């Protein structure tokens, strides 16, 4: 799962049928990664019968602002914490700024 800077935060969620409609009804895993450059990326993988991931595909990538007053261009100290909603359409990403921004996917 390539990033251009250090990966500093991860969140993972298992998708179980029938909630995994986006995975074609198969069991799967969603992984959200956050890096030092302020980028967050949402990845997805199907699970094999032995529960091992088949390989991750990038679903969405975006920049977050981690310092007050910064645009969401990744300025600051990077993403230090992440939370992916159970519906997988909202992300909370935090850094040293003290702000807790909410992002819709």
CSV table of C-alpha atoms in Angstrom, one decimal:
chain,number,residue,atom,x,y,z
A,1,UNK,CA,0.0,0.0,0.0
A,2,UNK,CA,2.2,2.8,-1.2
A,3,UNK,CA,2.4,6.2,0.5
A,4,UNK,CA,4.9,8.9,-0.4
A,5,UNK,CA,5.6,9.6,3.4
A,6,UNK,CA,5.5,7.7,6.7
A,7,UNK,CA,2.3,6.0,7.5
A,8,UNK,CA,1.4,7.3,11.0
A,9,UNK,CA,-2.2,6.1,11.6
A,10,UNK,CA,-4.3,3.2,10.6
A,11,UNK,CA,-8.0,2.1,11.0
A,12,UNK,CA,-9.4,-1.2,9.9
A,13,UNK,CA,-12.9,-2.6,9.6
A,14,UNK,CA,-14.2,-5.9,8.5
A,15,UNK,CA,-17.2,-5.9,6.2
A,16,UNK,CA,-19.6,-8.9,6.7
A,17,UNK,CA,-22.3,-10.0,4.2
A,18,UNK,CA,-24.9,-8.6,3.6
A,19,UNK,CA,-23.4,-5.2,4.7
A,20,UNK,CA,-20.6,-5.7,2.2
A,21,UNK,CA,-22.7,-4.9,-0.9
A,22,UNK,CA,-19.9,-2.8,-2.3
A,23,UNK,CA,-17.8,-6.0,-2.2
A,24,UNK,CA,-20.3,-8.0,-4.2
A,25,UNK,CA,-21.7,-9.6,-1.1
A,26,UNK,CA,-18.3,-11.1,-0.1
A,27,UNK,CA,-16.6,-10.7,3.2
A,28,UNK,CA,-13.9,-8.1,3.1
A,29,UNK,CA,-11.7,-5.6,4.9
A,30,UNK,CA,-11.5,-1.8,4.7
A,31,UNK,CA,-8.2,-0.2,5.7
A,32,UNK,CA,-7.8,3.6,6.2
A,33,UNK,CA,-4.3,4.9,6.3
A,34,UNK,CA,-3.0,8.4,7.2
A,35,UNK,CA,0.5,9.7,6.5
A,36,UNK,CA,3.0,12.4,7.5
A,37,UNK,CA,2.2,14.4,4.4
A,38,UNK,CA,-1.5,14.8,5.5
A,39,UNK,CA,-3.0,12.3,3.0
A,40,UNK,CA,-5.6,9.7,3.9
A,41,UNK,CA,-6.4,6.7,1.7
A,42,UNK,CA,-9.2,4.2,1.9
A,43,UNK,CA,-8.3,0.7,0.7
A,44,UNK,CA,-10.5,-2.4,0.2
A,45,UNK,CA,-9.7,-6.1,0.0
A,46,UNK,CA,-11.9,-9.2,-0.4
A,47,UNK,CA,-11.2,-12.1,2.0
A,48,UNK,CA,-10.4,-15.6,0.9
A,49,UNK,CA,-12.0,-18.6,2.5
A,50,UNK,CA,-9.0,-18.8,4.9
A,51,UNK,CA,-9.7,-15.2,5.9
A,52,UNK,CA,-6.5,-13.8,4.3
A,53,UNK,CA,-6.8,-10.6,2.3
A,54,UNK,CA,-6.5,-11.0,-1.5
A,55,UNK,CA,-4.7,-7.7,-2.0
A,56,UNK,CA,-5.8,-4.1,-1.4
A,57,UNK,CA,-7.3,-1.7,-4.0
A,58,UNK,CA,-7.4,2.0,-3.5
A,59,UNK,CA,-11.0,3.4,-3.2
A,60,UNK,CA,-10.4,7.0,-2.2
A,61,UNK,CA,-7.6,9.4,-1.3
A,62,UNK,CA,-7.8,12.9,0.0
A,63,UNK,CA,-5.7,15.5,1.8
A,64,UNK,CA,-6.5,16.8,5.3
A,65,UNK,CA,-5.6,20.0,7.1
A,66,UNK,CA,-3.8,19.3,10.3
A,67,UNK,CA,-3.0,22.8,11.5
A,68,UNK,CA,-5.5,25.6,12.3
A,69,UNK,CA,-6.3,27.8,9.3
A,70,UNK,CA,-4.6,25.5,6.8
A,71,UNK,CA,-6.4,24.4,3.6
A,72,UNK,CA,-6.9,20.7,3.2
A,73,UNK,CA,-3.6,20.5,1.3
A,74,UNK,CA,-1.8,18.4,3.8
A,75,UNK,CA,0.1,21.2,5.6
A,76,UNK,CA,1.2,20.5,9.1
A,77,UNK,CA,2.5,17.5,11.0
A,78,UNK,CA,0.6,14.8,9.3
A,79,UNK,CA,-2.3,12.5,10.3
A,80,UNK,CA,-1.8,11.1,13.8
A,81,UNK,CA,-5.2,9.5,14.4
A,82,UNK,CA,-8.0,8.1,12.3
A,83,UNK,CA,-11.6,6.8,12.6
A,84,UNK,CA,-13.7,5.3,9.9
A,85,UNK,CA,-17.4,5.2,10.4
A,86,UNK,CA,-19.2,1.8,10.3
A,87,UNK,CA,-21.0,3.0,7.2
A,88,UNK,CA,-17.6,3.8,5.6
A,89,UNK,CA,-18.7,7.2,4.4
A,90,UNK,CA,-17.2,9.4,7.1
A,91,UNK,CA,-13.7,9.8,8.4
A,92,UNK,CA,-12.3,11.7,11.4
A,93,UNK,CA,-8.6,12.6,11.1
A,94,UNK,CA,-6.6,14.3,13.8
A,95,UNK,CA,-3.1,15.8,14.2
A,96,UNK,CA,-1.4,18.1,16.7
A,97,UNK,CA,-3.6,21.1,15.9
A,98,UNK,CA,-6.2,20.2,18.4
A,99,UNK,CA,-8.9,20.2,15.7
A,100,UNK,CA,-11.0,17.1,14.9
A,101,UNK,CA,-12.1,17.5,11.3
A,102,UNK,CA,-14.8,15.3,9.8
A,103,UNK,CA,-14.7,14.3,6.2
A,104,UNK,CA,-17.4,12.8,4.0
A,105,UNK,CA,-16.2,10.2,1.4
